[in-house]
CSV table of C-alpha atoms and ligand atoms in Angstrom, one decimal:
chain,number,residue,atom,x,y,z
A,12,MET,CA,2.1,-13.6,-28.4
A,13,ASN,CA,-0.2,-16.6,-28.2
A,14,ARG,CA,-3.7,-15.2,-28.9
A,15,PHE,CA,-5.2,-18.2,-27.2
A,16,ALA,CA,-3.1,-17.8,-24.0
A,17,ALA,CA,-5.3,-17.9,-20.9
A,18,PRO,CA,-5.8,-14.7,-19.0
A,19,VAL,CA,-3.7,-14.3,-15.8
A,20,THR,CA,-5.1,-12.8,-12.7
A,21,VAL,CA,-2.7,-11.4,-10.0
A,22,ARG,CA,-3.8,-10.2,-6.6
A,23,ALA,CA,-1.8,-7.6,-4.7
A,24,ALA,CA,-2.5,-6.3,-1.2
A,25,ALA,CA,-2.7,-2.9,0.4
A,26,LYS,CA,0.1,-1.9,2.8
A,27,ILE,CA,0.1,-0.4,6.2
A,28,ASN,CA,3.3,1.2,7.6
A,29,LEU,CA,3.7,-0.1,11.1
A,30,HIS,CA,6.7,2.2,11.5
A,31,LEU,CA,7.3,5.1,9.2
A,32,GLY,CA,10.5,7.0,10.2
A,33,VAL,CA,11.2,10.0,7.9
A,34,GLY,CA,14.4,11.9,7.6
A,35,ALA,CA,15.2,15.3,6.1
A,36,PRO,CA,15.0,15.3,2.3
A,37,ARG,CA,18.1,14.0,0.4
A,38,GLU,CA,19.7,15.9,-2.5
A,39,ASP,CA,17.5,14.0,-5.0
A,40,GLY,CA,14.5,15.4,-3.2
A,41,PHE,CA,13.4,12.0,-1.8
A,42,HIS,CA,13.0,11.6,2.0
A,43,PRO,CA,15.1,8.8,3.5
A,44,LEU,CA,12.9,6.3,5.2
A,45,THR,CA,13.1,3.5,7.7
A,46,THR,CA,9.8,1.8,7.5
A,47,VAL,CA,8.2,-1.5,8.4
A,48,TYR,CA,5.5,-2.4,5.9
A,49,GLN,CA,2.8,-5.0,6.5
A,50,ALA,CA,0.6,-6.3,3.7
A,51,VAL,CA,-3.1,-6.6,4.8
A,52,GLY,CA,-6.0,-8.4,3.4
A,53,LEU,CA,-7.5,-5.6,1.3
A,54,CYS,CA,-6.6,-6.4,-2.3
A,55,ASP,CA,-6.7,-5.3,-5.9
A,56,ASP,CA,-6.8,-7.9,-8.8
A,57,VAL,CA,-5.2,-7.2,-12.1
A,58,THR,CA,-6.1,-9.6,-15.0
A,59,ALA,CA,-4.0,-9.6,-18.1
A,60,HIS,CA,-5.9,-10.8,-21.2
A,61,PRO,CA,-4.1,-11.5,-24.5
A,62,ASP,CA,-4.7,-8.6,-26.9
A,63,ALA,CA,-3.1,-6.9,-29.8
A,64,ASP,CA,-2.9,-3.5,-27.9
A,65,LEU,CA,-1.9,-2.4,-24.5
A,66,THR,CA,-5.0,-1.0,-22.7
A,67,VAL,CA,-6.2,-0.6,-19.1
A,68,SER,CA,-9.7,-0.6,-17.7
A,69,VAL,CA,-10.7,-0.2,-14.1
A,70,THR,CA,-13.7,-1.4,-12.1
A,71,THR,CA,-14.1,-0.4,-8.5
A,72,THR,CA,-15.9,-1.3,-5.3
A,73,ASP,CA,-18.3,1.1,-3.7
A,74,TRP,CA,-15.7,3.0,-1.6
A,75,VAL,CA,-13.2,3.5,-4.3
A,76,ASP,CA,-13.3,6.7,-6.3
A,77,ALA,CA,-13.1,5.5,-9.9
A,78,ALA,CA,-12.9,9.0,-11.3
A,79,ALA,CA,-9.5,9.5,-9.6
A,80,ILE,CA,-7.9,6.7,-11.5
A,81,PRO,CA,-6.3,7.3,-14.9
A,82,VAL,CA,-7.0,4.7,-17.6
A,83,ASP,CA,-4.3,5.9,-20.0
A,84,GLY,CA,-0.5,5.7,-19.9
A,85,ALA,CA,-0.5,7.3,-16.5
A,86,ASN,CA,-2.1,4.3,-14.9
A,87,LEU,CA,0.6,2.6,-12.9
A,88,ALA,CA,-0.4,-0.8,-14.3
A,89,HIS,CA,0.1,0.6,-17.8
A,90,ARG,CA,3.5,2.1,-16.8
A,91,ALA,CA,4.5,-1.2,-15.4
A,92,ALA,CA,3.7,-2.9,-18.7
A,93,VAL,CA,5.8,-0.4,-20.7
A,94,LEU,CA,8.7,-0.7,-18.3
A,95,LEU,CA,8.6,-4.5,-18.4
A,96,GLY,CA,8.5,-4.4,-22.2
A,97,ARG,CA,11.5,-2.1,-22.3
A,98,HIS,CA,13.4,-4.5,-20.1
A,99,HIS,CA,12.8,-7.3,-22.6
A,100,ASP,CA,13.3,-5.0,-25.6
A,101,ARG,CA,9.8,-5.4,-26.9
A,102,ASP,CA,6.4,-3.8,-26.8
A,103,LEU,CA,4.2,-5.8,-24.5
A,104,THR,CA,0.5,-5.9,-25.3
A,105,GLY,CA,-2.4,-7.0,-23.2
A,106,ARG,CA,-5.8,-5.9,-21.9
A,107,LEU,CA,-5.3,-5.1,-18.3
A,108,GLU,CA,-8.4,-5.2,-16.2
A,109,VAL,CA,-7.9,-3.7,-12.8
A,110,GLU,CA,-10.5,-4.5,-10.1
A,111,LYS,CA,-9.9,-2.1,-7.3
A,112,ALA,CA,-10.8,-2.4,-3.6
A,113,ILE,CA,-7.9,-0.4,-2.3
A,114,PRO,CA,-8.9,3.3,-1.9
A,115,VAL,CA,-7.2,5.8,-4.2
A,116,ALA,CA,-4.6,8.2,-2.7
A,117,GLY,CA,-5.5,6.6,0.6
A,118,GLY,CA,-2.0,6.0,2.0
A,119,LEU,CA,-2.5,2.2,1.4
A,120,ALA,CA,-0.3,2.0,-1.8
A,121,GLY,CA,-3.1,0.9,-4.1
A,122,GLY,CA,-1.5,2.2,-7.2
A,123,SER,CA,1.7,0.4,-6.2
A,124,ALA,CA,-0.2,-2.8,-5.7
A,125,ASP,CA,-1.6,-2.5,-9.3
A,126,ALA,CA,1.9,-1.9,-10.7
A,127,ALA,CA,3.3,-5.0,-8.9
A,128,ALA,CA,0.3,-7.1,-10.0
A,129,ALA,CA,0.7,-5.9,-13.6
A,130,LEU,CA,4.4,-6.8,-13.7
A,131,VAL,CA,3.7,-10.3,-12.5
A,132,ALA,CA,0.5,-10.8,-14.7
A,133,LEU,CA,2.3,-9.7,-17.9
A,134,ASP,CA,5.4,-11.7,-17.1
A,135,ARG,CA,3.2,-14.8,-16.8
A,136,LEU,CA,0.9,-14.0,-19.7
A,137,HIS,CA,3.9,-13.6,-22.1
A,138,ASP,CA,6.0,-16.3,-20.4
A,139,LEU,CA,8.9,-13.9,-20.0
A,140,GLY,CA,10.6,-15.6,-17.1
A,141,THR,CA,11.8,-12.3,-15.6
A,142,SER,CA,14.0,-13.0,-12.6
A,143,ASP,CA,12.8,-11.9,-9.1
A,144,ASP,CA,15.8,-9.5,-8.9
A,145,ALA,CA,14.9,-7.9,-12.2
A,146,LEU,CA,11.2,-7.6,-11.2
A,147,LEU,CA,12.3,-5.9,-7.9
A,148,ALA,CA,14.5,-3.4,-9.8
A,149,LEU,CA,11.7,-2.6,-12.3
A,150,ALA,CA,9.3,-2.2,-9.3
A,151,ALA,CA,11.7,0.3,-7.6
A,152,GLU,CA,11.7,2.4,-10.8
A,153,LEU,CA,7.9,2.5,-10.8
A,154,GLY,CA,7.6,3.7,-7.2
A,155,SER,CA,9.0,3.4,-3.7
A,156,ASP,CA,6.3,1.1,-2.4
A,157,VAL,CA,6.1,-1.2,-5.5
A,158,PRO,CA,9.0,-3.6,-4.5
A,159,PHE,CA,7.1,-4.2,-1.2
A,160,ALA,CA,3.9,-4.9,-3.1
A,161,LEU,CA,5.8,-7.7,-4.8
A,162,LEU,CA,7.2,-9.1,-1.6
A,163,GLY,CA,4.3,-8.8,0.8
A,164,GLY,CA,4.3,-10.2,4.4
A,165,THR,CA,6.0,-7.9,6.8
A,166,ALA,CA,9.2,-6.2,5.7
A,167,LEU,CA,11.7,-3.5,6.5
A,168,GLY,CA,12.1,-0.8,3.9
A,169,VAL,CA,15.1,1.6,3.7
A,170,GLY,CA,16.4,4.1,1.1
A,171,ARG,CA,13.2,5.8,0.0
A,172,GLY,CA,11.4,2.6,1.0
A,173,GLU,CA,12.3,0.6,-2.1
A,174,LEU,CA,15.0,-1.5,-0.5
A,175,VAL,CA,13.0,-4.2,1.2
A,176,GLU,CA,13.8,-7.3,3.2
A,177,PRO,CA,11.4,-9.6,5.0
A,178,VAL,CA,11.4,-9.4,8.8
A,179,ALA,CA,10.4,-12.0,11.5
A,180,ASP,CA,6.7,-11.6,12.5
A,181,VAL,CA,5.0,-14.2,14.6
A,182,GLY,CA,1.7,-12.5,15.0
A,183,THR,CA,-1.7,-12.4,13.2
A,184,TRP,CA,-2.6,-8.8,13.5
A,185,TRP,CA,-6.2,-7.6,13.1
A,186,TRP,CA,-6.9,-4.1,11.7
A,187,VAL,CA,-9.9,-1.9,11.2
A,188,ILE,CA,-9.4,0.4,8.3
A,189,VAL,CA,-11.4,3.6,7.8
A,190,PRO,CA,-10.8,5.0,4.4
A,191,SER,CA,-11.7,8.6,3.5
A,192,ARG,CA,-13.9,9.4,0.5
A,193,VAL,CA,-11.4,12.2,-0.5
A,194,GLY,CA,-7.7,11.3,-1.1
A,195,LEU,CA,-4.7,13.1,0.2
A,196,SER,CA,-1.7,13.7,-2.0
A,197,THR,CA,1.5,12.0,-0.8
A,198,PRO,CA,3.8,14.7,-2.1
A,199,GLU,CA,1.7,17.3,-0.3
A,200,VAL,CA,2.0,15.5,3.0
A,201,TYR,CA,5.8,15.3,2.6
A,202,ARG,CA,5.9,19.0,1.8
A,203,HIS,CA,4.0,19.7,4.9
A,204,PHE,CA,6.4,17.5,6.9
A,205,ASP,CA,9.2,19.7,5.7
A,206,ARG,CA,7.4,22.8,6.7
A,207,MET,CA,6.6,21.4,10.2
A,208,PHE,CA,10.0,19.8,10.8
A,209,PRO,CA,12.6,22.0,9.1
A,210,ASN,CA,15.3,20.6,11.4
A,211,ALA,CA,14.5,16.9,10.9
A,212,SER,CA,17.5,14.7,11.2
A,213,PRO,CA,19.0,13.2,8.0
A,214,GLU,CA,18.7,9.8,9.7
A,215,PRO,CA,15.2,8.6,10.0
A,216,PRO,CA,14.2,7.1,13.4
A,217,ASP,CA,15.0,3.3,13.5
A,218,ALA,CA,12.4,0.6,13.9
A,219,ASP,CA,14.1,-1.5,16.5
A,220,GLN,CA,11.4,-1.4,19.1
A,221,LEU,CA,8.7,-2.2,16.6
A,222,LEU,CA,10.7,-5.1,15.2
A,223,SER,CA,11.1,-6.5,18.8
A,224,ALA,CA,7.3,-6.2,19.3
A,225,LEU,CA,6.6,-8.2,16.1
A,226,LEU,CA,8.5,-11.1,17.8
A,227,THR,CA,6.2,-11.1,20.8
A,228,GLY,CA,3.0,-11.7,18.8
A,229,GLN,CA,1.2,-9.6,21.3
A,230,PRO,CA,-1.1,-6.9,19.9
A,231,VAL,CA,-0.6,-4.8,23.1
A,232,SER,CA,3.1,-4.7,22.6
A,233,LEU,CA,2.8,-3.9,18.9
A,234,ALA,CA,0.3,-1.1,19.7
A,235,ARG,CA,2.9,0.6,21.9
A,236,THR,CA,5.5,0.8,19.2
A,237,LEU,CA,3.5,1.8,16.1
A,238,HIS,CA,5.1,5.0,14.8
A,239,ASN,CA,4.3,7.3,11.9
A,240,ASP,CA,6.2,10.6,11.3
A,241,LEU,CA,3.7,11.6,8.6
A,242,GLN,CA,0.8,11.5,11.1
A,243,GLU,CA,1.2,15.0,12.4
A,244,PRO,CA,1.5,16.6,9.0
A,245,ALA,CA,-1.5,14.6,7.8
A,246,ILE,CA,-3.6,15.6,10.8
A,247,ASP,CA,-2.5,19.2,10.4
A,248,LEU,CA,-3.8,19.1,6.9
A,249,ARG,CA,-6.9,17.1,7.8
A,250,PRO,CA,-7.8,17.7,11.5
A,251,GLU,CA,-10.7,15.3,11.3
A,252,LEU,CA,-8.2,12.5,11.1
A,253,GLY,CA,-7.1,13.2,14.7
A,254,ASP,CA,-10.8,13.2,15.8
A,255,LEU,CA,-11.3,9.8,14.1
A,256,ILE,CA,-8.2,8.3,15.9
A,257,ASP,CA,-9.5,9.6,19.2
A,258,LEU,CA,-13.0,8.2,18.5
A,259,GLY,CA,-11.6,4.7,17.6
A,260,GLU,CA,-9.4,4.6,20.7
A,261,ALA,CA,-12.4,5.7,22.8
A,262,GLU,CA,-14.3,2.8,21.3
A,263,GLY,CA,-11.7,0.4,22.4
A,264,ALA,CA,-9.0,0.2,19.7
A,265,LEU,CA,-5.5,-0.7,21.1
A,266,ARG,CA,-4.2,2.1,19.0
A,267,GLY,CA,-5.2,4.3,16.0
A,268,MET,CA,-2.8,5.6,13.4
A,269,VAL,CA,-2.8,7.4,10.1
A,270,SER,CA,-1.8,4.9,7.4
A,271,GLY,CA,1.3,6.2,5.6
A,272,SER,CA,0.6,9.6,4.3
A,273,GLY,CA,-3.1,9.2,5.0
A,274,PRO,CA,-6.0,9.9,4.9
A,275,SER,CA,-6.9,6.3,5.7
A,276,VAL,CA,-6.9,5.6,9.4
A,277,VAL,CA,-6.1,2.1,10.8
A,278,PHE,CA,-6.9,0.7,14.2
A,279,LEU,CA,-5.0,-2.2,15.8
A,280,CYS,CA,-7.2,-4.7,17.6
A,281,GLU,CA,-6.8,-7.7,20.0
A,282,SER,CA,-8.4,-10.2,17.8
A,283,ALA,CA,-10.8,-10.8,14.9
A,284,ASP,CA,-13.8,-10.5,17.2
A,285,HIS,CA,-12.5,-7.3,18.7
A,286,ALA,CA,-12.0,-5.9,15.2
A,287,ARG,CA,-15.5,-6.7,14.1
A,288,ASP,CA,-16.9,-5.2,17.3
A,289,LEU,CA,-14.9,-2.0,16.8
A,290,ALA,CA,-16.0,-1.8,13.1
A,291,GLY,CA,-19.6,-2.1,14.2
A,292,ALA,CA,-19.1,0.7,16.8
A,293,LEU,CA,-17.5,3.0,14.3
A,294,MET,CA,-20.3,2.4,11.8
A,295,ARG,CA,-22.8,3.3,14.5
A,296,THR,CA,-21.0,6.6,15.0
A,297,GLY,CA,-21.7,7.4,11.3
A,298,GLN,CA,-18.5,6.3,9.5
A,299,ASP,CA,-19.8,5.2,6.1
A,300,VAL,CA,-17.0,2.8,5.2
A,301,VAL,CA,-15.3,0.6,7.8
A,302,LEU,CA,-13.2,-2.4,6.7
A,303,VAL,CA,-11.7,-5.3,8.7
A,304,ALA,CA,-8.5,-6.9,7.5
A,305,ASN,CA,-5.7,-9.0,8.9
A,306,GLY,CA,-2.0,-9.1,8.2
A,307,ALA,CA,0.4,-10.2,7.2
A,308,VAL,CA,-0.7,-11.5,3.8
A,309,ALA,CA,1.1,-12.5,0.6
A,310,GLY,CA,2.6,-10.2,-2.0
A,311,ALA,CA,1.5,-10.1,-5.6
A,312,HIS,CA,0.5,-13.7,-6.6
A,313,VAL,CA,-1.4,-15.4,-9.3
A,314,VAL,CA,-4.9,-16.5,-8.5
A,315,PRO,CA,-7.2,-18.7,-10.5
A,316,SER,CA,-9.0,-16.5,-13.0
A,317,HIS,CA,-12.7,-15.9,-12.7
A,318,VAL,CA,-14.4,-18.1,-15.3
B,27,ATP,P1,1.1,5.6,-1.3
B,27,ATP,O1,0.6,5.2,0.0
B,27,ATP,O2,2.1,4.7,-2.0
B,27,ATP,O3,1.6,7.1,-1.3
B,27,ATP,P2,-1.6,6.1,-2.1
B,27,ATP,O4,-2.4,4.9,-1.6
B,27,ATP,O5,-1.7,7.3,-1.2
B,27,ATP,O6,-0.1,5.6,-2.3
B,27,ATP,P3,-2.4,5.6,-4.8
B,27,ATP,O7,-3.8,5.0,-4.6
B,27,ATP,O8,-1.4,4.6,-5.1
B,27,ATP,O9,-2.0,6.5,-3.5
B,27,ATP,O10,-2.6,6.7,-5.9
B,27,ATP,C1,-1.8,7.8,-6.0
B,27,ATP,C2,-2.1,8.5,-7.4
B,27,ATP,O11,-1.7,7.6,-8.4
B,27,ATP,C3,-3.6,8.7,-7.6
B,27,ATP,O12,-3.9,10.1,-7.4
B,27,ATP,C4,-3.9,8.3,-9.0
B,27,ATP,O13,-4.2,9.4,-9.9
B,27,ATP,C5,-2.6,7.7,-9.6
B,27,ATP,N1,-2.7,6.3,-10.1
B,27,ATP,C6,-2.1,5.9,-11.2
B,27,ATP,N2,-2.4,4.6,-11.4
B,27,ATP,C7,-3.3,4.2,-10.4
B,27,ATP,C8,-3.9,3.0,-10.0
B,27,ATP,N3,-3.8,1.9,-10.8
B,27,ATP,N4,-4.6,3.0,-8.9
B,27,ATP,C9,-4.8,4.1,-8.2
B,27,ATP,N5,-4.2,5.3,-8.5
B,27,ATP,C10,-3.4,5.3,-9.6
């Protein structure tokens, strides 16, 4: 490694599932999904600095629970580094600095974003020239949402969500995101889905209506077609999420929805102004963290490092 190589910073976005259709568990235990992901403007940055060892450190914004993030080999950025190294038959080193703004265990795929960002940052730091196809395959090994974190934009995901392809999306969509201070375990929500829906079809519900709504560019049309099969189990585990959705809709959101497996709740709005108004209204009701973000934004990409 060139000890004098410049650090590389890669930004990766949170995701919202505009459609999350879940089928009965497959033989390998994974649930088959038909999902439409959208990358939104709430991002983590991963900076890879040249170093003789592989280490991870994490800094967080106010609403992110730093204590819930491992800084050892369990960190998804670290796991990404090991996997990328294995792909190239070498031990990759680097000091990975993760700056997190995406809530942990929030249903926004923050860990997946960090894994995708680490793959790209280390590929560039070490000038590995990994092909896009190889990066996507490594991403799929790291987690179902990681390939989408590389791709960004708006995309259809099938399989367990790891098989992604971009879809046509003509809108600019404005979201209010209300994270929760306490995360919700994704496997726990899936287990609860199985308890609540023991007769779920093996085929997840398709996303055709939502894909048509994306082509209208009209928030009202998109609002009608948002769909999340994990919403009921998430609300059953955390009834206050249902109350929050009702509150946001009463305050004028076009539609409120649990994001992925939760517990973050997202509200679709008409416009940037509408989103800011709704965010203000929700803060006045006592929500301590309310964020505004738009989509779709880019997947993991290099940004000029902070000097
Ligand atoms: P998804 O929507 O993909 O299920 P999530 O947003 O609910 O993901 P994450 O924030 O990705 O959940 O974190 C899930 C778990 O992964 C956390 O409990 C945490 O301990 C672990 N983890 C490992 N690496 C990271 C990381 N870099 N950032 C956040 N969590 C991480």
